[in-house]
Amino acid sequence: MSPETASIEETGVVICGGGPTGTALSVLLGILNIPNIVLEREKTITTDPRGIALDEDGIRILQSLGIYDRIYTEIGTCMEKFNFVTGDGTDPRKKPLLSMKYVTTEGGTGHVGFICHKQPAMEKAIRDQIQRTPSCSLRTEATVTGVSEDEGYAYVDYVDAQGSSHRIKAPFLVGADGKTGYVRKMYLEPRGIVMAKSERTSYEETWVALNWQITLPDEKSHPDFPLWRLGYTPQEVYDLFFPRDFRFLCNPKRPSVCGRFGPPADRLWRFEFVVQKDEDGQQMAKFEETSKIIYPYITHPGSRYGLAQPVRFPEDCIKTLRSRPFSFVARSCNKWALGRVILAGDAAHVFPPFGGQGIASGFRDAAALAWRLAFLHRNPKADHHKVLAAWYRERKQQLDRSLAATVRNGEYVTESDPFKVFLREWYMWAVQLIPAYRKQIELGARAAGMTKYQHEEGMPFIPEMEGGLLLPQVYAYDFKTRRVCFTDDLIFAPHKTGLFQLLILPDSVDDCSRLINGINEVDRVSNNLLSSNEATILLQSTKVPTGSTAFPQQDIARLAAGNEFAADSLLCRNRPDPIGYDEYRLHKEIRGRRYVILRQDRFVFAACDTIVELKGAAGRLAPSLSLPS
């Protein structure tokens, strides 16, 4: 039966691509009760760990998907430091030129700066959430064969594993099927959507990426290994040859990156190196070539241990899981949406590897897109062209910021000009003698503070009211559950259905009555886009008694201190204590305002001082989203 004659299935959103971006978008839509179907060509999740680093924004989005409890138990572990090691030697333990410390919570999300994750485990956790969400459906072995549109719908034709043809229609189609996926390559590119090199950088290289799985040697399996008689344990040997911290090897002859990833018990190790201009990537990915490059890094001089001969980690304890060349380049599409078809993740943009931004950027796309698609689902008369254009113009701003940080990391690693290398090393050595500058370097990209969009016409926030700011996340003590929690989980609790949420920030319990007086009027002036019944009260103090039950009709909590979070065996299990945590970070970023209107993607629509300002801001919600009055 042809797609034209078959019955057409209908849903709210069709997502082509079941990778991290597509599945995250599905769960986020499901949380907002938007029916959606994910079509994925492959039968199962690939076992090949591709991406291995996820920044704190990405961790925060995993939290929003409801899988925080699996992050540090199944998915990964804290990536504590990025060490930049210079010189053309092969000792990754050499003192680094600089270190970026990502073990702290100084980035403003309540999370560490980076985790090193095992992508298959992360994808499984997200897919498990799809299975638990009634409005979500994931269909594997579904090969897209056609896309079309009319005024009200996008249509997707696909073939299932048995060769049967199907057609689905939905108001919107999202192509999250990667840089070579069907939606962009076959449907949008003929309509003028092109993926071009970023104006910010001309970087383009081929690298080889290897994943190793390490088995611990011991005296029984390797009785002749020389370090046993010096008293070393199997774990100590592993730590010697595969150091804990991630390393950027700024070797002008062969720039490389290496480090552990995934849960510690899996003992996974990544090594990436540049393919030179006169080399073939496929050839360089073969064992004969990779061993020449990598084995010197796991061969230590005997003099280090008082031995006459070099010591190499046992080769039969290394299993190669992948060895493949990749083209690393920065590219972005000129538009991410046309008509009712949208691109997200790698289908819309691709990154070089140096900032761990590939998956995180796709997650940000999904978080920013999900609530807009939910809004359009609930308000079909809104101008979707304007809503989607504002979405990708915002995202391009953040993409440029992420790319700038990525390029800086890349410049440190890949610089080969001897004079520039000399200047870089002396400059970085000298500037770190100044404590304030050293601190900025250690913070890395987080030193720039929370993301804040520059307003352009059509963007849904009020710039003169701190709008466009990614609201920091802090810890709270929830008086209803009598537990410490993340503020996102309180503000965007599952029982709340509004696409915008109201956060109220009194200094004390006594201040609550004044601030909540009259907030019910925001329902009407916001065209019911904001519900006063879903408002969250967060007392700006850690001293309020934990037994307080004031205003039970609202969600009320107080700030929680870092030591309270650290004491929670579930929240802080397998992750570092919150070093550098500032419980007043949220209050400081919004400059002490008392009311915050928040979008579902955690960005501020407006922050206000008075109830009059709040009503005025609420009245601008509908017009900012092109909703007819």
XYZ file of C-alpha atoms in Angstrom:
629
model
C 0.000 0.000 0.000
C 1.473 3.354 -0.994
C 1.735 6.265 1.458
C -0.809 8.151 -0.646
C -3.482 5.500 -0.143
C -2.557 4.364 3.359
C -4.293 5.866 6.354
C -2.355 8.835 7.672
C -1.387 8.798 11.355
C -1.455 12.154 13.150
C 0.573 13.423 16.079
C 1.722 16.728 17.572
C 5.377 16.669 16.481
C 7.355 14.208 14.349
C 11.052 13.950 15.200
C 13.393 12.351 12.672
C 16.429 11.019 14.493
C 16.686 9.129 17.777
C 20.056 10.402 18.913
C 20.595 12.587 22.004
C 18.939 15.710 20.546
C 15.876 13.979 19.137
C 15.192 11.849 22.183
C 15.759 14.736 24.610
C 13.289 16.834 22.605
C 10.774 13.984 22.746
C 10.972 13.747 26.545
C 10.730 17.525 26.988
C 7.651 17.607 24.754
C 6.213 14.684 26.682
C 6.666 16.513 29.974
C 4.520 19.279 28.447
C 1.937 16.701 27.288
C 2.634 17.212 23.585
C 2.180 13.952 21.646
C 5.226 13.149 19.533
C 6.758 10.324 17.526
C 10.506 9.738 17.070
C 11.603 7.893 13.920
C 15.036 6.285 14.180
C 16.682 4.356 11.360
C 18.844 2.081 13.523
C 17.492 -0.850 15.495
C 19.444 -0.251 18.698
C 21.611 2.354 20.354
C 25.124 2.299 18.972
C 27.624 0.813 21.384
C 30.298 3.162 20.042
C 30.911 5.960 22.570
C 31.302 9.030 20.327
C 30.825 12.160 22.405
C 32.408 11.860 25.845
C 32.127 15.322 27.462
C 29.026 17.182 28.629
C 29.077 20.637 30.180
C 26.971 21.854 33.088
C 24.177 23.157 30.847
C 23.911 19.664 29.415
C 23.892 18.137 32.909
C 21.129 20.571 33.895
C 19.071 19.468 30.891
C 19.568 15.792 31.795
C 18.221 16.788 35.198
C 15.178 18.376 33.528
C 14.544 15.085 31.708
C 14.159 13.369 35.072
C 17.334 11.284 34.988
C 19.559 13.089 37.496
C 19.728 9.928 39.602
C 21.419 8.101 36.715
C 24.058 10.719 35.843
C 26.711 9.741 38.391
C 25.684 6.092 38.741
C 25.420 4.930 35.127
C 26.295 7.745 32.730
C 29.570 9.296 33.845
C 31.671 11.034 36.430
C 32.990 14.516 37.141
C 35.642 15.699 34.698
C 37.656 17.491 37.353
C 40.373 19.277 35.357
C 41.359 20.121 31.822
C 45.175 20.189 31.818
C 46.962 21.826 28.882
C 50.371 20.126 28.577
C 52.952 21.705 26.260
C 56.063 20.436 24.517
C 56.748 17.613 22.074
C 57.386 14.931 24.679
C 55.146 11.955 25.452
C 54.683 12.372 29.205
C 51.039 13.349 29.875
C 51.878 13.710 33.586
C 54.135 16.678 32.885
C 53.201 19.811 34.821
C 50.546 21.597 32.708
C 50.901 25.082 31.300
C 47.430 25.805 32.631
C 44.544 23.962 34.235
C 40.832 24.611 34.057
C 39.069 23.318 37.154
C 35.599 21.956 36.479
C 35.077 20.223 39.808
C 33.494 23.358 41.284
C 29.899 24.628 41.090
C 30.918 28.180 40.220
C 29.203 28.073 36.830
C 25.793 28.885 38.292
C 23.894 25.663 37.575
C 24.476 23.860 40.857
C 26.385 21.221 38.888
C 30.061 20.572 38.247
C 31.515 22.122 35.106
C 31.799 18.909 33.057
C 31.151 15.213 33.232
C 32.927 12.626 31.095
C 30.107 10.338 30.036
C 29.472 7.092 28.206
C 27.130 8.138 25.418
C 25.330 4.786 24.991
C 24.422 4.816 28.699
C 23.154 8.387 28.434
C 21.075 7.593 25.348
C 19.572 4.552 27.070
C 18.581 6.635 30.085
C 16.829 9.174 27.842
C 15.083 6.444 25.833
C 13.884 4.868 29.066
C 12.185 8.178 29.859
C 10.438 8.076 26.483
C 9.080 4.639 27.383
C 7.741 6.022 30.672
C 6.041 9.031 29.077
C 2.595 8.270 27.618
C 2.651 11.021 24.992
C 6.017 9.888 23.525
C 6.687 7.114 21.019
C 10.055 5.896 19.691
C 10.011 3.794 16.526
C 13.276 2.165 15.577
C 14.181 0.641 12.206
C 12.120 3.419 10.627
C 13.766 4.755 7.466
C 12.466 8.113 6.245
C 11.717 8.085 2.519
C 9.903 11.365 1.982
C 8.940 14.724 3.459
C 6.274 17.141 2.266
C 4.184 20.026 3.581
C 0.939 21.853 3.109
C -0.360 24.944 4.875
C -1.236 23.159 8.092
C 0.929 20.063 8.311
C 4.258 18.420 7.592
C 4.107 14.858 6.273
C 6.727 12.154 6.760
C 6.848 8.890 4.835
C 8.869 6.032 6.278
C 9.448 2.322 5.821
C 9.538 -0.025 8.802
C 11.684 -3.120 9.376
C 9.231 -5.318 7.469
C 9.301 -3.042 4.431
C 5.813 -1.620 5.018
C 5.248 2.044 4.161
C 3.693 4.532 6.581
C 2.807 8.198 6.606
C 2.548 10.513 9.616
C 1.349 14.093 9.648
C 1.974 16.684 12.332
C 1.922 20.468 12.557
C 5.724 20.350 12.871
C 8.575 18.107 11.811
C 11.966 18.306 13.515
C 15.015 16.966 11.709
C 17.404 15.795 14.423
C 18.937 13.180 12.162
C 22.502 14.472 12.043
C 24.678 16.285 9.577
C 23.997 13.782 6.782
C 20.357 13.144 7.682
C 17.435 13.019 5.273
C 15.536 16.101 6.444
C 18.200 18.655 5.602
C 20.075 16.884 2.821
C 17.069 15.688 0.823
C 14.323 18.136 1.718
C 15.618 21.488 2.978
C 18.842 21.921 1.003
C 16.936 22.041 -2.336
C 14.891 24.830 -0.716
C 17.895 26.994 0.098
C 18.978 25.769 3.542
C 22.748 25.350 3.517
C 25.301 24.407 6.157
C 28.219 26.787 5.786
C 31.487 27.298 7.614
C 31.210 29.501 10.651
C 32.271 33.096 10.183
C 33.956 32.847 13.583
C 36.620 30.344 12.602
C 38.179 28.693 9.596
C 39.247 25.667 11.655
C 38.987 22.394 9.771
C 41.073 19.319 10.485
C 40.866 15.553 10.394
C 41.472 13.748 13.674
C 41.501 10.095 14.632
C 39.500 9.185 17.744
C 40.169 5.977 19.674
C 38.347 4.454 22.617
C 40.138 1.913 24.754
C 38.739 -0.277 27.502
C 41.346 -1.144 30.098
C 41.609 -4.362 32.124
C 43.641 -4.197 35.311
C 46.764 -6.379 35.236
C 47.744 -8.197 38.415
C 50.559 -10.385 39.666
C 48.773 -13.554 38.593
C 47.972 -12.436 35.030
C 51.286 -10.581 34.469
C 53.849 -11.976 36.937
C 56.799 -10.370 35.121
C 55.430 -6.814 35.183
C 58.242 -4.940 37.001
C 56.167 -2.621 39.203
C 54.769 -5.395 41.410
C 58.061 -5.865 43.202
C 58.091 -2.128 43.942
C 54.823 -2.482 45.815
C 52.397 -1.004 43.297
C 48.807 -2.290 43.240
C 46.831 -2.904 40.030
C 44.772 0.256 40.616
C 47.896 2.326 41.223
C 49.380 1.043 37.974
C 46.208 2.041 36.129
C 46.340 5.519 37.671
C 50.002 5.917 36.692
C 49.490 5.121 33.024
C 45.993 6.573 32.582
C 45.869 9.700 34.758
C 42.546 10.881 36.107
C 42.459 14.426 34.711
C 41.719 15.115 31.047
C 44.697 16.313 29.050
C 45.068 18.518 25.998
C 48.516 17.657 24.646
C 49.690 20.841 22.928
C 52.387 19.028 20.972
C 53.232 21.137 17.890
C 54.271 17.973 16.031
C 51.078 16.030 16.786
C 48.351 17.816 18.815
C 46.389 15.278 20.828
C 43.758 14.925 23.553
C 43.414 12.081 26.044
C 41.579 11.140 29.198
C 39.228 8.810 30.998
C 35.503 8.879 30.370
C 32.343 7.136 31.462
C 31.699 5.521 34.871
C 34.999 4.796 36.662
C 34.292 1.060 36.896
C 34.223 0.801 33.081
C 37.813 2.072 32.760
C 37.299 3.721 29.374
C 39.984 5.917 27.840
C 39.857 8.270 24.850
C 42.818 9.364 22.718
C 42.438 11.730 19.768
C 45.186 13.018 17.501
C 45.535 15.221 14.441
C 45.975 13.688 11.014
C 48.673 15.649 9.200
C 48.070 17.169 5.772
C 50.072 14.499 3.954
C 48.445 11.581 5.834
C 45.338 9.548 5.093
C 42.791 9.442 7.916
C 41.661 5.882 7.270
C 45.238 4.631 7.233
C 46.125 6.559 10.382
C 43.224 4.925 12.231
C 44.754 1.459 11.753
C 46.584 -0.195 14.636
C 49.963 -0.049 12.877
C 49.814 3.756 12.904
C 47.925 4.444 16.133
C 50.322 2.296 18.134
C 53.270 4.387 16.917
C 51.578 7.534 18.198
C 49.895 6.367 21.392
C 52.135 3.677 22.850
C 54.942 6.114 23.706
C 52.454 7.821 26.069
C 51.941 4.570 27.991
C 55.639 3.710 28.068
C 57.480 5.188 31.039
C 61.229 5.558 31.369
C 62.636 2.992 33.800
C 64.529 5.751 35.598
C 61.229 7.004 36.968
C 61.073 3.839 39.072
C 64.786 3.158 39.510
C 64.722 0.488 36.813
C 67.102 -0.073 33.911
C 64.430 -0.775 31.264
C 61.349 1.229 30.137
C 58.009 0.127 31.575
C 55.033 -0.231 29.210
C 51.478 -0.876 30.304
C 50.581 -4.457 29.227
C 49.226 -4.368 25.699
C 46.958 -7.354 26.221
C 45.082 -5.365 28.878
C 43.926 -2.886 26.219
C 40.850 -3.501 24.084
C 40.195 -1.093 21.203
C 36.483 -0.250 21.041
C 36.768 2.223 18.183
C 39.356 3.833 15.958
C 37.974 6.160 13.339
C 38.899 9.373 11.530
C 36.587 12.358 11.820
C 36.485 15.741 10.172
C 36.359 18.404 12.870
C 34.872 21.640 11.613
C 32.594 24.458 12.728
C 29.512 24.828 10.512
C 25.992 26.174 10.940
C 22.920 26.394 8.720
C 21.741 29.762 7.468
C 18.244 28.978 8.768
C 17.148 26.301 11.205
C 13.470 26.362 10.261
C 11.533 26.759 7.030
C 7.772 26.454 6.922
C 6.828 23.652 9.302
C 10.162 21.838 9.128
C 12.841 22.486 11.745
C 16.482 21.424 12.184
C 18.146 20.772 15.544
C 21.431 19.391 16.824
C 24.021 18.224 14.304
C 21.495 18.652 11.498
C 21.680 22.418 12.130
C 25.278 22.884 13.320
C 28.499 20.961 13.934
C 31.394 21.709 16.284
C 35.087 20.961 16.579
C 35.741 18.781 19.648
C 37.684 21.013 21.998
C 34.883 22.322 24.211
C 32.624 19.309 24.627
C 29.811 21.313 23.041
C 28.360 18.989 20.401
C 25.778 17.115 22.482
C 25.276 20.037 24.860
C 24.366 22.351 21.972
C 21.823 19.838 20.703
C 20.330 19.646 24.194
C 20.085 23.446 24.313
C 18.318 23.406 20.950
C 15.817 20.903 22.330
C 15.203 22.787 25.584
C 14.615 26.084 23.778
C 12.458 24.479 21.096
C 10.238 22.213 23.206
C 8.305 24.930 25.017
C 7.833 26.904 21.797
C 6.386 23.862 20.038
C 4.158 23.321 23.080
C 3.049 26.945 22.845
C 2.239 26.566 19.132
C 0.392 23.326 19.873
C -1.758 25.125 22.443
C -2.090 28.293 20.367
C -2.295 27.245 16.705
C -3.241 30.797 15.595
C 0.141 32.172 16.661
C 2.580 33.029 13.873
C 4.866 29.991 13.895
C 7.267 31.569 11.405
C 8.084 34.365 13.869
C 8.181 32.069 16.900
C 10.635 29.654 15.251
C 12.800 32.395 13.746
C 13.190 33.928 17.218
C 14.148 30.500 18.537
C 17.037 29.922 16.174
C 18.250 33.530 16.316
C 18.535 33.170 20.078
C 20.240 29.830 19.754
C 22.738 31.166 17.249
C 23.838 33.748 19.818
C 24.584 31.025 22.359
C 26.111 28.862 19.670
C 28.572 31.636 18.839
C 29.515 31.930 22.500
C 30.097 28.186 22.794
C 32.068 28.207 19.567
C 34.310 31.017 20.811
C 35.234 28.963 23.895
C 35.774 25.888 21.732
C 38.030 27.782 19.343
C 40.130 29.136 22.225
C 40.698 25.594 23.479
C 41.574 24.490 19.959
C 44.072 27.290 19.500
C 45.917 26.196 22.639
C 46.098 22.607 21.412
C 46.855 22.972 17.712
C 49.238 25.932 17.499
C 52.373 24.824 15.649
C 54.204 28.060 14.858
C 57.321 28.045 17.133
C 57.273 31.788 17.758
C 53.565 31.807 18.630
C 54.052 28.780 20.884
C 56.874 30.618 22.676
C 54.747 33.739 23.174
C 51.762 31.683 24.343
C 53.743 29.830 26.979
C 55.458 32.881 28.389
C 52.238 34.883 28.402
C 50.252 32.131 30.147
C 53.042 31.606 32.677
C 53.232 35.320 33.493
C 49.516 36.044 33.644
C 48.939 33.209 36.114
C 51.189 34.976 38.605
C 48.269 37.371 39.148
C 45.691 35.569 41.348
C 42.629 37.223 39.796
C 43.694 36.300 36.266
C 44.650 32.802 37.357
C 41.146 32.365 38.750
C 39.608 33.489 35.458
C 41.726 30.961 33.566
C 40.747 28.155 35.940
C 37.060 28.925 35.417
C 37.426 28.652 31.653
C 34.281 29.556 29.727
C 32.371 29.897 33.003
C 34.298 33.069 33.766
C 31.981 34.881 31.330
C 29.019 34.263 33.668
C 25.522 33.109 32.854
C 24.405 33.210 29.227
C 22.428 36.329 28.380
C 20.851 36.944 24.989
C 21.035 40.288 23.240
C 17.486 41.245 22.336
C 16.370 41.288 18.720
C 12.904 41.924 17.366
C 10.545 39.046 18.130
C 12.574 37.474 20.920
C 10.303 36.605 23.866
C 11.875 38.479 26.742
C 12.085 42.046 28.059
C 15.734 43.145 27.991
C 15.325 46.140 30.332
C 13.975 43.748 32.991
C 16.937 41.309 32.966
C 15.153 39.302 30.277
C 17.233 36.915 28.197
C 19.315 35.775 31.192
C 19.757 32.065 31.863
C 18.609 31.928 35.477
C 21.150 30.365 37.837
C 20.098 27.234 39.663
C 20.731 26.976 43.389
C 19.701 24.520 46.084
C 16.518 24.837 48.121
C 14.903 23.265 51.162
C 11.319 22.401 50.216
C 8.981 22.780 53.200
C 6.407 20.380 51.702
C 8.725 17.434 51.153
C 11.167 18.454 53.893
C 14.019 17.680 51.527
C 16.818 19.573 49.806
C 16.273 19.902 46.054
C 17.377 21.804 42.960
C 15.406 24.995 42.401
C 14.548 23.952 38.821
C 12.791 20.885 40.193
C 10.744 23.088 42.502
C 9.884 25.823 39.991
C 9.093 23.394 37.149
C 7.573 20.600 39.233
C 5.662 17.901 37.305
C 2.236 19.103 38.482
C 2.780 22.528 36.888
C 1.482 22.878 33.336
C 2.272 26.518 32.531
C 4.867 27.301 29.873
C 5.849 30.301 31.990
C 6.407 30.163 35.729
C 6.405 32.869 38.379
C 9.176 32.880 40.979
C 8.790 35.133 44.050
C 11.852 35.987 46.133
C 11.029 37.403 49.593
C 13.727 37.989 52.171
C 11.696 36.437 54.982
C 8.401 34.759 55.841
C 7.072 38.140 57.015
C 7.740 39.563 53.545
C 5.647 36.911 51.785
C 2.202 38.417 52.404
C 3.123 41.710 50.786
C 4.681 40.102 47.734
C 1.879 37.633 46.980
C -0.864 40.211 47.438
C -2.453 40.753 44.035
C -0.458 38.168 42.046
C -3.709 36.464 40.964
C -4.271 39.357 38.550
C -1.370 38.185 36.390
C -3.516 35.303 35.121
C -5.850 37.663 33.283
C -3.330 40.181 32.005
C -1.065 37.407 30.688
C -3.883 35.848 28.660
C -3.536 32.889 31.057
C 0.024 32.213 29.953
C 1.041 32.719 33.600
C -0.782 31.075 36.516
C -0.551 32.587 39.988
C -1.536 29.209 41.473
C 1.722 27.725 40.165
C 3.933 30.454 41.641
C 6.993 29.365 43.619
C 8.157 31.240 46.720
C 11.885 30.961 47.435
C 12.908 32.659 50.687
C 16.297 34.308 50.304
C 17.695 32.922 53.509
C 19.155 29.671 54.784
C 18.057 30.450 58.360
C 14.280 29.914 58.149
C 13.250 26.997 60.403
C 12.722 23.795 58.449
C 9.272 23.330 59.974
C 7.786 26.455 58.386
C 4.406 25.834 56.710
C 3.426 29.371 55.759
C 1.278 29.792 52.649
C 0.608 26.104 51.947
C -1.325 27.036 48.792
C 1.980 27.968 47.152
C 5.169 26.003 46.615
C 7.428 27.513 49.261
C 11.040 26.837 50.050
C 14.118 28.534 51.409
C 17.673 28.583 50.158
C 19.768 25.588 51.138
C 23.436 25.841 52.002
C 26.086 23.810 50.243
C 26.664 21.578 53.260
C 22.964 20.663 53.304
C 23.195 19.528 49.688
C 26.403 17.622 50.404
C 24.713 15.803 53.293
C 21.950 14.444 51.050
C 22.962 10.896 50.159
C 20.875 10.862 46.969
C 21.635 14.310 45.539
C 25.368 14.216 46.206
C 26.015 10.509 45.652
C 29.098 9.837 43.490
C 29.626 13.505 42.714
C 31.882 16.072 44.408
C 30.580 18.257 47.178
C 29.500 21.687 45.883
C 32.857 23.485 45.999
C 32.559 27.227 45.398
C 28.766 27.153 45.684
C 27.044 30.530 46.229
C 23.483 30.184 47.525
C 22.791 33.819 46.640
C 23.906 33.506 43.009
C 20.345 33.623 41.639
C 19.483 36.728 43.678
C 22.651 38.498 42.572
C 22.199 37.751 38.856
C 18.721 39.301 38.759
C 19.971 42.286 40.771
C 17.733 41.690 43.780
C 14.415 41.775 41.910
C 11.442 40.240 43.728
C 9.474 38.653 40.892
C 10.819 36.566 38.013
C 8.800 35.351 35.023
C 10.604 32.286 33.697
C 10.368 30.418 30.435
C 10.472 26.628 30.430
C 14.035 26.698 29.067
C 15.109 28.443 32.312
C 15.620 31.825 30.647
C 14.186 34.941 32.263
C 11.315 36.634 30.453
C 11.324 39.527 32.932
C 12.432 40.269 36.505
C 10.473 42.926 38.400
C 10.578 44.861 41.674
C 6.885 45.605 42.185
C 3.502 44.042 41.534
C 2.765 46.873 39.094
C 5.878 46.026 37.069
C 4.939 42.334 37.227
C 1.487 42.974 35.760
C 2.997 45.107 33.030
C 5.507 42.397 32.126
C 2.817 39.703 32.200
C 0.786 41.747 29.755
C 3.653 41.576 27.268
C 3.849 37.781 27.221
C 1.256 37.135 24.499
C 2.441 39.911 22.123
C 6.053 38.698 22.434
C 4.940 35.338 21.027
C 2.920 36.761 18.131
C -0.331 35.619 19.730
C -3.372 37.460 18.314
C -5.456 39.288 20.919
